[in-house]
């Protein structure tokens, strides 16, 4: 009799446990799905988010004269740059013709941090051969954040940028980096699927991994 009772109790407990698991599993799965969709939603740019919040077009960090952007200094110059988009830091890769001829015989290395949570640029430059290698160490905020960038750019430049980094097409979160040709003001994607570019007289190679390495070489056509 005692044995029967314990069998019944164990059976009952197992039934309850089965019921609990059966009820909880779909709920757990639903919450994981919700998390997944929330994560990818963060990277998706909606029509609303693609609206510039800059009131004065002249303050645009790409085509305007915003004093916080270094673009004004580099615009029109023969050279290439890399932009850390979320904090709009513009790095001159240094492959352009050296203005100071005394510099042209030297190699140089420099490190630039773009600010809190931003990436770090390690630039190695061969002035004689006009080769620049930029190793980019990602910061905590390495994904493109449209909410920040739409405050820096006018609508035309924001549209141009969103097209270049392909925020609509890919399900992966885009990296908050792009390249710029200072002379033509054309933007080039640095997303992982891009490997090489020919930009005017420059050959550019992009390696993507835990860090990104962008190498630009002055290689004019014969
Ligand atoms: Zn603009």
Short mmCIF file of N, CA, C and O in Angstrom, two decimals, residues 13 29 67 107 110 147 169 171 216:
data_model
loop_
_atom_site.label_atom_id
_atom_site.label_comp_id
_atom_site.label_asym_id
_atom_site.label_seq_id
_atom_site.Cartn_x
_atom_site.Cartn_y
_atom_site.Cartn_z
N UNK A 13 3.95 13.88 -9.39
CA UNK A 13 4.98 14.92 -9.49
C UNK A 13 5.53 15.02 -10.91
O UNK A 13 5.75 16.11 -11.45
N UNK A 29 10.74 29.99 -25.48
CA UNK A 29 11.13 30.13 -26.89
C UNK A 29 10.65 31.49 -27.43
O UNK A 29 11.37 32.18 -28.11
N UNK A 67 31.99 73.12 -37.43
CA UNK A 67 33.35 73.26 -36.90
C UNK A 67 33.80 72.00 -36.17
O UNK A 67 35.01 71.79 -35.99
N UNK A 107 59.20 57.39 -42.79
CA UNK A 107 58.08 56.53 -42.42
C UNK A 107 57.55 57.06 -41.09
O UNK A 107 58.28 57.62 -40.31
N UNK A 110 51.36 56.39 -36.14
CA UNK A 110 50.65 57.17 -35.12
C UNK A 110 49.40 56.41 -34.69
O UNK A 110 48.88 55.57 -35.42
N UNK A 147 20.68 56.99 -35.14
CA UNK A 147 20.17 58.07 -34.29
C UNK A 147 21.23 59.14 -34.05
O UNK A 147 20.91 60.32 -33.94
N UNK A 169 19.61 46.50 -46.87
CA UNK A 169 19.70 45.17 -47.43
C UNK A 169 20.12 44.08 -46.47
O UNK A 169 19.47 43.05 -46.37
N UNK A 171 21.01 41.81 -43.11
CA UNK A 171 20.40 41.59 -41.80
C UNK A 171 21.43 41.78 -40.69
O UNK A 171 21.10 42.00 -39.56
N UNK A 216 45.92 51.46 -48.20
CA UNK A 216 45.77 52.24 -49.44
C UNK A 216 47.14 52.49 -50.03
O UNK A 216 48.10 52.80 -49.32
#
